[in-house]
CSV table of C-alpha atoms in Angstrom, one decimal:
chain,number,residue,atom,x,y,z
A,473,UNK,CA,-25.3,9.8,41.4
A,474,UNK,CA,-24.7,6.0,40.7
A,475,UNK,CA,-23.5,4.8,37.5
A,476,UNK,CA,-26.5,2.3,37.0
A,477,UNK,CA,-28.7,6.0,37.0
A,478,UNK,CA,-26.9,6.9,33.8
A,479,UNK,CA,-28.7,5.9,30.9
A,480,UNK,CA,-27.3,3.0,29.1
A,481,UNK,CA,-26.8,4.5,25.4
A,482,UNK,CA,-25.0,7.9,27.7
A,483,UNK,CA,-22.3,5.1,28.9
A,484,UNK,CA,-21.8,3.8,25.9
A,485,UNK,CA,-21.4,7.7,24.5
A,486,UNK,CA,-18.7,7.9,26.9
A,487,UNK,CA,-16.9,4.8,26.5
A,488,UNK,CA,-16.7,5.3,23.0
A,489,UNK,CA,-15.0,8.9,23.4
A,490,UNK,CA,-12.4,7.3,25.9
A,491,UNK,CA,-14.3,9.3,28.7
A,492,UNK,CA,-15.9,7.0,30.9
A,493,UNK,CA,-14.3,7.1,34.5
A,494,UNK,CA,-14.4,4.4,37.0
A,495,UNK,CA,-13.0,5.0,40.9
A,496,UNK,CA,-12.3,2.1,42.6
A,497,UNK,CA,-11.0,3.5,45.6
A,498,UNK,CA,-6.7,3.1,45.2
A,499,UNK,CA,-7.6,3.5,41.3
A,500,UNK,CA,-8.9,5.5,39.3
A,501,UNK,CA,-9.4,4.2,35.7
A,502,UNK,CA,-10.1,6.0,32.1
A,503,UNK,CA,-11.9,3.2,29.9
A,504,UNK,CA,-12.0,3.6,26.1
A,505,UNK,CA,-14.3,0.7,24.5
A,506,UNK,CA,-16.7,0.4,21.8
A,507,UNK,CA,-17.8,-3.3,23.1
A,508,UNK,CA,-21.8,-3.1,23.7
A,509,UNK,CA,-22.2,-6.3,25.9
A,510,UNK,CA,-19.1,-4.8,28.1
A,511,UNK,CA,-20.2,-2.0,28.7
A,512,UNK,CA,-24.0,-3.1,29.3
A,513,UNK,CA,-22.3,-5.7,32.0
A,514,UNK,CA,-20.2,-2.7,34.0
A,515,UNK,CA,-23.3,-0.6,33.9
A,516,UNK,CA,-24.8,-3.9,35.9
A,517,UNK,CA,-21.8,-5.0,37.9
A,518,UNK,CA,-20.5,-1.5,38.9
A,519,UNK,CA,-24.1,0.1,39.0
A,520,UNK,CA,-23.9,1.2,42.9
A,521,UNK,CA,-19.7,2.9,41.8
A,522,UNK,CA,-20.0,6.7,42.0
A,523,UNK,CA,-20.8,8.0,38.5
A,524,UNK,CA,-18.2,9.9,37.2
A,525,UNK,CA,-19.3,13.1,34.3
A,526,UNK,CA,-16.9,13.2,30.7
A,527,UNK,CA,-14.8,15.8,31.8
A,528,UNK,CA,-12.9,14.4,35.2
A,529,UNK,CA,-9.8,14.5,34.0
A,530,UNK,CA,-7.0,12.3,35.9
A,531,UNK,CA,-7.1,8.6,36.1
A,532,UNK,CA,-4.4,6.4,37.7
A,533,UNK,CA,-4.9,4.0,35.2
A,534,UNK,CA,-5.9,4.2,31.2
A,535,UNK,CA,-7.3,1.3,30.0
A,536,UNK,CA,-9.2,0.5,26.2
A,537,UNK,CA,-11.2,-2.7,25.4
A,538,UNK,CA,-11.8,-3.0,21.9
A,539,UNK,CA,-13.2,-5.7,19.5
A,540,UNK,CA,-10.2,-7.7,17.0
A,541,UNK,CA,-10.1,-5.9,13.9
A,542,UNK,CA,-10.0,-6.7,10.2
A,543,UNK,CA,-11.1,-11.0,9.7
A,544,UNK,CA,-11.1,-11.0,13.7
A,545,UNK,CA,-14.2,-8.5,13.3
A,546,UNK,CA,-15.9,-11.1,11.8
A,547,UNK,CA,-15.1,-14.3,12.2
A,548,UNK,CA,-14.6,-15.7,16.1
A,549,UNK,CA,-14.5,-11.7,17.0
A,550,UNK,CA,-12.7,-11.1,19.5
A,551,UNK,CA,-11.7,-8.6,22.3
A,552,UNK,CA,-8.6,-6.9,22.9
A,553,UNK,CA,-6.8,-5.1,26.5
A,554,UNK,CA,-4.6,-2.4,26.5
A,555,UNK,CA,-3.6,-0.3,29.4
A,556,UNK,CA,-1.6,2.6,28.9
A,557,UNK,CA,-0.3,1.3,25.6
A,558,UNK,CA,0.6,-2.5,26.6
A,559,UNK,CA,-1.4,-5.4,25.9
A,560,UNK,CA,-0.3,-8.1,28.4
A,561,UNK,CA,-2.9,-10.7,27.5
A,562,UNK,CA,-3.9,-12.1,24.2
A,563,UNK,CA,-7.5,-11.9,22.8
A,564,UNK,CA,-10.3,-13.3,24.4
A,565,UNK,CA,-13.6,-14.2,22.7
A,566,UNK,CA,-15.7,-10.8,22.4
A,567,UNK,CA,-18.1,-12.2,24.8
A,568,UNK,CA,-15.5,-12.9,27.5
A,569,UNK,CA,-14.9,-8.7,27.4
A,570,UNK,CA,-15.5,-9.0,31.0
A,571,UNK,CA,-13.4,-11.0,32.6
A,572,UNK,CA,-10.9,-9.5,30.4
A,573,UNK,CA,-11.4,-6.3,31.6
A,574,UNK,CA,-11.4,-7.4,34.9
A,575,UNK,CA,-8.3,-9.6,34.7
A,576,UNK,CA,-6.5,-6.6,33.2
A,577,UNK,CA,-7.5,-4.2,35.5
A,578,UNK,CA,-6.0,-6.9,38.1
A,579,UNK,CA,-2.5,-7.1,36.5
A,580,UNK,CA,-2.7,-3.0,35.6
A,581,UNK,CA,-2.8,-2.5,39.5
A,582,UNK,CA,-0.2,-4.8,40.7
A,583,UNK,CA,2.3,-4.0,38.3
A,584,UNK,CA,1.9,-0.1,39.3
A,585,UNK,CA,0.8,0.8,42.7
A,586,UNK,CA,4.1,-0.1,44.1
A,587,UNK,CA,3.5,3.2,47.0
A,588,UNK,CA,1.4,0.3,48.6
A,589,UNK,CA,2.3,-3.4,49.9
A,590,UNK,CA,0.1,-4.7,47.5
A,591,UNK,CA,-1.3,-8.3,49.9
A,592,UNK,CA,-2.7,-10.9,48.1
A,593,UNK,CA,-5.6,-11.0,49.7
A,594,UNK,CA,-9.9,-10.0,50.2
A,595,UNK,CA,-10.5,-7.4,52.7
A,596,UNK,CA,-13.4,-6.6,54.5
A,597,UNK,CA,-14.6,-4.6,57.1
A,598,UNK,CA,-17.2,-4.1,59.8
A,599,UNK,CA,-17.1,-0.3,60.7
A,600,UNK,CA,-13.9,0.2,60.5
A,601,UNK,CA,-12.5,-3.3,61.5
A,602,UNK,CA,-10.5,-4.6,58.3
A,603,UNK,CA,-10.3,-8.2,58.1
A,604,UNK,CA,-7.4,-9.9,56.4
A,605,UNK,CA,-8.4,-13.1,54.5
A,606,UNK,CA,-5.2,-14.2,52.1
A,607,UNK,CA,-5.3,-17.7,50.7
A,608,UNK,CA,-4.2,-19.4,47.6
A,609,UNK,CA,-6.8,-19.7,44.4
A,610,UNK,CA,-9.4,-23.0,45.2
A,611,UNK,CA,-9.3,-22.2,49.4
A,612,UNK,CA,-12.9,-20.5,48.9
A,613,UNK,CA,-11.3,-17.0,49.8
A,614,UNK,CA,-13.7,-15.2,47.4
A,615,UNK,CA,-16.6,-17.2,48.1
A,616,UNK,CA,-16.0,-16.5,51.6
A,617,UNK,CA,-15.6,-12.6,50.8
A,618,UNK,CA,-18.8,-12.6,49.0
A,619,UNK,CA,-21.2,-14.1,51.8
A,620,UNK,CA,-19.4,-12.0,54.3
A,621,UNK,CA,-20.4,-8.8,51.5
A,622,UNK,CA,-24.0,-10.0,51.8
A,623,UNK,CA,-24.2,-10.6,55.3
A,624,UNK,CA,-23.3,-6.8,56.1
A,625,UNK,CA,-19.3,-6.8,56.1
A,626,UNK,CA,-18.5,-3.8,53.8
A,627,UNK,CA,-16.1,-5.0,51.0
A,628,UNK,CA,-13.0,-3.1,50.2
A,629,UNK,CA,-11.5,-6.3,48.1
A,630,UNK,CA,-11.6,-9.6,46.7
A,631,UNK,CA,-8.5,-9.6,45.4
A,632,UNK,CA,-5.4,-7.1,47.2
A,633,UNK,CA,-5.0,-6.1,50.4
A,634,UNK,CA,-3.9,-2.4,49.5
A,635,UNK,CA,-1.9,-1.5,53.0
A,636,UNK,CA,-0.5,2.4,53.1
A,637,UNK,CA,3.3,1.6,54.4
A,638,UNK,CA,2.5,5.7,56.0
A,639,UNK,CA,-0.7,5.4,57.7
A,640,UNK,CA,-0.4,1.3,58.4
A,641,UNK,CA,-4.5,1.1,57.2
A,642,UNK,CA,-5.6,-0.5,54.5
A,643,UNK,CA,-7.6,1.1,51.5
A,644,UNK,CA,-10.6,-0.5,49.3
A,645,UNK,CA,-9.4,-1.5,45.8
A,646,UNK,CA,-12.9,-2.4,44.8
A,647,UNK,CA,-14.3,-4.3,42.0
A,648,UNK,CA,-17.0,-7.2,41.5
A,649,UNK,CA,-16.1,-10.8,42.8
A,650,UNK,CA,-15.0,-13.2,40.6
A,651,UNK,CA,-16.9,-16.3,41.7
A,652,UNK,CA,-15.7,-19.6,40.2
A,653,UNK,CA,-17.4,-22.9,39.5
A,654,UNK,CA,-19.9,-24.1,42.0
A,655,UNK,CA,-19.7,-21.0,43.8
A,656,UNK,CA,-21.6,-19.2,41.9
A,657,UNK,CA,-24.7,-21.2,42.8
A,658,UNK,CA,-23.4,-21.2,46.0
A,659,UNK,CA,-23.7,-17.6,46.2
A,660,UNK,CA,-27.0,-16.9,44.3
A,661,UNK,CA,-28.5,-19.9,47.0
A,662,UNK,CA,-26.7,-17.7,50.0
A,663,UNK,CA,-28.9,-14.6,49.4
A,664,UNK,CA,-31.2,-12.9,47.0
A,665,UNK,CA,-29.8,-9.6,47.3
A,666,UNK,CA,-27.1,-10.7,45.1
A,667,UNK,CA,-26.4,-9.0,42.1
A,668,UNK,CA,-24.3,-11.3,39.9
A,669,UNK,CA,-23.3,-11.0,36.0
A,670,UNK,CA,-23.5,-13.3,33.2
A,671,UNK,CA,-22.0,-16.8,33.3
A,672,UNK,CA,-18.4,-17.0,31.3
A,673,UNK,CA,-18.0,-20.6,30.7
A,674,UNK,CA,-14.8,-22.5,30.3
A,675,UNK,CA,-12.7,-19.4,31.0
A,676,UNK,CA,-9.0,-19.9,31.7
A,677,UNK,CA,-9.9,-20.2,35.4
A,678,UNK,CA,-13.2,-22.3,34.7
A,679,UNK,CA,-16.8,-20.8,34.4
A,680,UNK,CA,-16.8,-17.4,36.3
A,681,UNK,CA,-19.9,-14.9,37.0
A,682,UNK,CA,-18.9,-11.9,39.2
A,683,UNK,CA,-20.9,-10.4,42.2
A,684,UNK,CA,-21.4,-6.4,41.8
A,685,UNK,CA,-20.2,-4.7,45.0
A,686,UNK,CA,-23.4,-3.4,47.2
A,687,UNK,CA,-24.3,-0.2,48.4
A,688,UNK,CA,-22.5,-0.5,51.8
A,689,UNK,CA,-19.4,-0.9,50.2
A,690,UNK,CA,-19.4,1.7,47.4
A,691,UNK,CA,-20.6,4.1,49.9
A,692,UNK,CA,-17.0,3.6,52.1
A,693,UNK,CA,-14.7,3.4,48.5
A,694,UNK,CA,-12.3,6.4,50.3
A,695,UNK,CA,-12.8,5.0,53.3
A,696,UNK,CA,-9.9,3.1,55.0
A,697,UNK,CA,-10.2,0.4,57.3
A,698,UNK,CA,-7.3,-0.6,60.4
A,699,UNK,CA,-6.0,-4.1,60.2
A,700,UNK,CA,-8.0,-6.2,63.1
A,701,UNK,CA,-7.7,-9.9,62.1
A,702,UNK,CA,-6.2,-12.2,59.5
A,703,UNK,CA,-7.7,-15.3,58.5
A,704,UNK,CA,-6.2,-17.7,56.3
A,705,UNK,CA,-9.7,-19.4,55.1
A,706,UNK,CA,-9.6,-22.9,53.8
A,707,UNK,CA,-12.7,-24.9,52.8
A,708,UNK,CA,-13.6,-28.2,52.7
A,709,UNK,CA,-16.9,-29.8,52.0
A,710,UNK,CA,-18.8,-31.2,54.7
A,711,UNK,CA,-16.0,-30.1,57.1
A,712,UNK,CA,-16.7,-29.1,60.9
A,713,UNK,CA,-15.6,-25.5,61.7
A,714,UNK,CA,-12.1,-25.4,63.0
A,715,UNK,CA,-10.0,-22.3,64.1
A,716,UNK,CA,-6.3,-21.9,65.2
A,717,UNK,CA,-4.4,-19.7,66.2
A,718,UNK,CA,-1.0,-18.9,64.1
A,719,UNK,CA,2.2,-18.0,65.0
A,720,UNK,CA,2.9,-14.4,64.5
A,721,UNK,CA,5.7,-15.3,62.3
A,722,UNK,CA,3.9,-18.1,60.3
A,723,UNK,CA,1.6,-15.7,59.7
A,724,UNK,CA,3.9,-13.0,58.5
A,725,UNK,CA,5.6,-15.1,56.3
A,726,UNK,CA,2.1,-16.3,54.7
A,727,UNK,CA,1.1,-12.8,54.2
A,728,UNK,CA,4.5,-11.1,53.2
A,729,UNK,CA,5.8,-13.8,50.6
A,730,UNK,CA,2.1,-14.0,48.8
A,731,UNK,CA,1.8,-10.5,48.2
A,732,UNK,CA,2.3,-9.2,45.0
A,733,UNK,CA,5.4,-6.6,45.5
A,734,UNK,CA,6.8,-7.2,48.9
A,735,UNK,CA,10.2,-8.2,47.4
A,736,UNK,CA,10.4,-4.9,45.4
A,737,UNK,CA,9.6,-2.6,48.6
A,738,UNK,CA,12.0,-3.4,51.1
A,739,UNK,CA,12.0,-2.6,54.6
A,740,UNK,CA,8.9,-0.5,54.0
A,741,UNK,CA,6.9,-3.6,53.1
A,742,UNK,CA,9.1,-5.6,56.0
A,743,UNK,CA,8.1,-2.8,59.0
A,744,UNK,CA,4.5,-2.6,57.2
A,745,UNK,CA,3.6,-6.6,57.4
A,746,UNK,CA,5.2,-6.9,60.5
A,747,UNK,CA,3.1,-3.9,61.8
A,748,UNK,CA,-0.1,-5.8,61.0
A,749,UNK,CA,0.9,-9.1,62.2
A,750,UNK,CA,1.7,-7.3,65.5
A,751,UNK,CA,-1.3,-5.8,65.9
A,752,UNK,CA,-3.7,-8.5,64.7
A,753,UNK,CA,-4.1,-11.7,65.7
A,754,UNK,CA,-3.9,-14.7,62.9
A,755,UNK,CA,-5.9,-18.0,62.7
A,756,UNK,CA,-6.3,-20.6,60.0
A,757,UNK,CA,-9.9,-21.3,60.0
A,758,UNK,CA,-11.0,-24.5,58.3
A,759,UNK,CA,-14.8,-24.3,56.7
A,760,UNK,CA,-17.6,-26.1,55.4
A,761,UNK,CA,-20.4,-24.1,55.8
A,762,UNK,CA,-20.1,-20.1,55.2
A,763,UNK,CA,-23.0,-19.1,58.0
A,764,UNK,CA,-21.0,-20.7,60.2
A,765,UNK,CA,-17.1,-19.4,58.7
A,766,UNK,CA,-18.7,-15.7,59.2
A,767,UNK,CA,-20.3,-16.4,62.5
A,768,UNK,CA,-16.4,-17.2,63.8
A,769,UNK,CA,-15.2,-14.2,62.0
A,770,UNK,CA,-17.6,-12.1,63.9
A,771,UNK,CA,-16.4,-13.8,67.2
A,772,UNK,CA,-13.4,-13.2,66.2
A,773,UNK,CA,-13.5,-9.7,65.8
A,774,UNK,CA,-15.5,-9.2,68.9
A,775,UNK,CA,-12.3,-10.6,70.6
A,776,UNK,CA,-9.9,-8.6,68.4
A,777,UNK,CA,-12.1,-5.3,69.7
A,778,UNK,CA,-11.9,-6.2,73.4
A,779,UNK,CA,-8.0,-7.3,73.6
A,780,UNK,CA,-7.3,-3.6,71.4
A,781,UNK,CA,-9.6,-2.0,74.1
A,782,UNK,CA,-7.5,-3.5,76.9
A,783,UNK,CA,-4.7,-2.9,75.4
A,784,UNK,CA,-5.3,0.7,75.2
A,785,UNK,CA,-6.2,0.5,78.9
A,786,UNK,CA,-3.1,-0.5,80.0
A,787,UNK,CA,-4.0,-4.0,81.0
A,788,UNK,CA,-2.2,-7.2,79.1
A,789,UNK,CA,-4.3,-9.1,76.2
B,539,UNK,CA,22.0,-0.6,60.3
B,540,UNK,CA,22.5,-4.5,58.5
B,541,UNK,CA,19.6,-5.6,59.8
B,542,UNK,CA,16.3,-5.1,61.0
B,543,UNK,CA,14.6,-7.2,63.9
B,544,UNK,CA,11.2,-7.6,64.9
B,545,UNK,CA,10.1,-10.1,67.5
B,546,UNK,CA,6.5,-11.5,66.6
B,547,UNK,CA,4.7,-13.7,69.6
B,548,UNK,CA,7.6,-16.3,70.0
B,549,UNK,CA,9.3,-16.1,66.5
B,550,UNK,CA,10.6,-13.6,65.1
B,551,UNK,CA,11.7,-12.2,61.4
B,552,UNK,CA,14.2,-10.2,60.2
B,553,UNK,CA,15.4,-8.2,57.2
B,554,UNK,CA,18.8,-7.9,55.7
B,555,UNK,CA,19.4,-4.6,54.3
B,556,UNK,CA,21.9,-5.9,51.8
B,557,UNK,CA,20.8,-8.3,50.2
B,558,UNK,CA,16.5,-7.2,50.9
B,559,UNK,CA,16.5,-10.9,52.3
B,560,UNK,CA,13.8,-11.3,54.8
B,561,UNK,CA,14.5,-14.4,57.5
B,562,UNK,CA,11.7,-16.3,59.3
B,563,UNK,CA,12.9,-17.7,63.2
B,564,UNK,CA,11.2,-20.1,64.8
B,565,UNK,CA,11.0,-19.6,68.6
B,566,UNK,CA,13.9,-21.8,68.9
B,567,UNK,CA,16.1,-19.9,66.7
B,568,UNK,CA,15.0,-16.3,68.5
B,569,UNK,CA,15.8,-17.7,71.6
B,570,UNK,CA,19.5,-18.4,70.1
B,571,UNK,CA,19.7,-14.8,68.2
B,572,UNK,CA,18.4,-12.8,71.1
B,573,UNK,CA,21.2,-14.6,73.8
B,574,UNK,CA,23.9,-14.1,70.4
B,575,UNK,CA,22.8,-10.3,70.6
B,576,UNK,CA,23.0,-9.8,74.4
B,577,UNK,CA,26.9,-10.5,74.2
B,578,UNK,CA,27.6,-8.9,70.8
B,579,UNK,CA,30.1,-6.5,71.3
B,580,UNK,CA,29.2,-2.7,72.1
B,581,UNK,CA,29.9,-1.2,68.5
B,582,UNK,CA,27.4,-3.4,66.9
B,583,UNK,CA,30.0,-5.6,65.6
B,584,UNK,CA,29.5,-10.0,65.2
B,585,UNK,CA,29.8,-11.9,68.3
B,586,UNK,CA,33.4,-13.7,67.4
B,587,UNK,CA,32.4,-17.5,66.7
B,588,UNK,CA,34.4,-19.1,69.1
B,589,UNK,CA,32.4,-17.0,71.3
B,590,UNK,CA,29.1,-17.9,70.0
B,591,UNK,CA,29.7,-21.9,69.9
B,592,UNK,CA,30.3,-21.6,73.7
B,593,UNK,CA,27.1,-19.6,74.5
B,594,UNK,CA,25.0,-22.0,72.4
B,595,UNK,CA,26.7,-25.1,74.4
B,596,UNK,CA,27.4,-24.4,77.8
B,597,UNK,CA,24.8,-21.6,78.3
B,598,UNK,CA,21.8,-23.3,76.3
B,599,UNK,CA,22.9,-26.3,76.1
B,600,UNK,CA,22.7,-26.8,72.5
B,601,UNK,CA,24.1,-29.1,69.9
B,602,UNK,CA,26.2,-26.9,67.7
B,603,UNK,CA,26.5,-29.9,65.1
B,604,UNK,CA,22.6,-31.0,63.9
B,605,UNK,CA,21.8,-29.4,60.8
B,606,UNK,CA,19.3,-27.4,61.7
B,607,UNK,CA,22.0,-25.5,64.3
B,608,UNK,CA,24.5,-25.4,61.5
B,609,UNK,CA,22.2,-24.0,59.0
B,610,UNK,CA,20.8,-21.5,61.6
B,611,UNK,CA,25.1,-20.4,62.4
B,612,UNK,CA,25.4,-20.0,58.8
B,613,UNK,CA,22.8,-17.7,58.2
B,614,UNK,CA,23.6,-16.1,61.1
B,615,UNK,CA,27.4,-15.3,59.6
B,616,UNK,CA,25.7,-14.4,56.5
B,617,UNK,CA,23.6,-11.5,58.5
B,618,UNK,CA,26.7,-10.3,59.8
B,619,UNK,CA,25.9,-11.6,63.6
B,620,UNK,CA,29.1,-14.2,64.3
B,621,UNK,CA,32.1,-13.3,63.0
């Protein structure tokens, strides 16, 4: 059962008791919160997520959104994070629960899940391809992640690349996109199959609305995916496509020294980078139109598939 | 082990189990650690620096004086690979 075929007011039941579950695939979370507009937005954004009963138990992660208390109840009402007894942010506005929640959950995972190199980075996959796209906030990264979502790429993240040091693959950590600005029109013009939230305006990172994860990508949440490409996406209006090829140890360095743990993790996180960038090839890829960004990508990937297929053949790339 | 290797395309990185550094070469630089290694002495042990000056100017033909050379030698000491 999907969470969006549990009856609003049961949710609500649940979150209230501090027994509503969420799995996104490397987490699971416990969510206490009495906020109504929160949790009528997760029942939208995470309505394809697996619905989890009262009673599941464990949870990686415990996590309670509440609304200010005493004058703050009132007057500018605010909402309030904790996870597992820390509150790392201050208030938001009650409205801006969301993006609370969501930012939290964000800086819950990368503090914790130090068994994984922790990439800063989308991820998608087609089959079991994983594609690697890390770039710095304002590149078009999620933007990019979100068309590639709609246009049949299965979603695993928009935010880390969660890569098992033991098994070298790398696992979904999923949750909805945060689309910034313009994008967000950008997205809602790209297709009409996408299923994006409320508007927050004038957030700390500008006016956000966030994309729920489909169907496709839900569906593959314990699914892991082996490292085939990484992209370092850029866009730039009105620019023609370009794509480059990186060197292996540009790329590594791009990859290892933006992620968020590498420097706690050692030679674990040094053997696991290098690992991908060995096995994948890298490019830079320049953008100004997505069609065209995902049409490369696909390309790309066509190639990645044929030089591993050699590879395993015997015969050189 | 001091260090771990790993030759990527031409490049190549490489970790410093004391101090968790990690160290980006450019192909130019692997080129110089890989002939360093080839004469480093059979217990593991830094290539004395006498040694490695003469490699990097009569065999590679190197200037052992531009910065970039000096900063490479130095961080090369510092990983334990010329005395």
């Amino acid at each position: 059962m999907r969470l969006r075929e549990q009856p609003l007011h049961a949710l609500s039941r649940q979150a209230d008791r501090g027994r509503l579950y969420l799995d996104q695939g490397a987490a699971r979370l416990r969510i206490r919160s009495s906020v109504k507009g929160f949790i009528r937005n997760l029942h939208l954004l995470y309505g394809a997520f697996p619905y989890l009963p009262a009673d599941t138990g464990f949870a990686d992660h415990h996590v309670e959104l509440r609304r200010g208390r005493r004058l703050r109840a009132l007057i500018r009402p605010q909402s309030r994070f904790r996870t597992d007894g820390q509150e790392p942010f201050e208030p938001f506005p009650l409205h801006g629960a969301l993006p609370l929640f969501e930012w939290g959950i964000n800086w819950s995972f990368a503090q914790r899940a130090n068994q994984y190199i922790l990439l800063h980075s989308g991820v998608l996959a087609r089959a079991d391809q994983a594609v690697i796209m890390a770039a710095p906030p304002g590149s078009g990264k999620s933007t990019l992640a979100a068309a590639m979502m709609l246009s049949g790429f299965r979603l695993l993240s928009d935010e880390f690349g969660v890569l098992d040091p033991n098994s070298g693959q790398l696992l979904p950590m999923l949750k909805p996109v945060a689309l910034k600005n313009q994008s967000v029109d950008v997205i809602r013009a790209f297709s009409d199959q996408a299923v994006i939230g409320p508007l927050f305006i004038g957030t700390r990172k500008g006016d956000v609305a966030h994309l729920a994860p489909n169907e496709t990508s839900t569906d593959g949440l314990h699914r892991p995916a082996r490292p085939a490409l990484v992209i370092f996406p850029a866009f730039e209006a009105g620019a023609t496509l370009d794509c480059r090829l990186m060197a292996g140890e540009d790329a590594f360095a791009h990859l290892a020294f933006n992620s968020f743990n590498y420097h706690l993790l050692g030679p674990i996180g040094f053997h696991a980078v290098a690992d991908v960038i060995a096995a994948c090839p890298a490019y830079r890829l320049r953008f100004g139109q997505l069609e065209a960004a995902i049409e490369q990508i696909r390309s790309l990937l066509d190639e990645a598939d044929r030089n591993t297929q050699r590879a395993a053949q015997g015969h050189p790339k | 082990m001091q260090i771990c290797y790993r030759r990527l395309d031409d490049g190549a990185i490489i970790f410093d189990h004391r101090t968790w550094k990690t160290h980006v070469l450019t192909p130019a630089a692997t080129i110089i650690y890989e002939a360093l290694d080839e004469i480093r002495p059979a217990d593991g042990g830094p290539v004395p620096n006498a040694a490695a000056l003469a490699l990097l100017q009569e065999d590679l033909d190197i200037e052992t004086d531009t910065p970039s050379t000096q900063q490479l030698l130095r961080m090369l000491r510092h990983l334990g690979v010329i005395a």
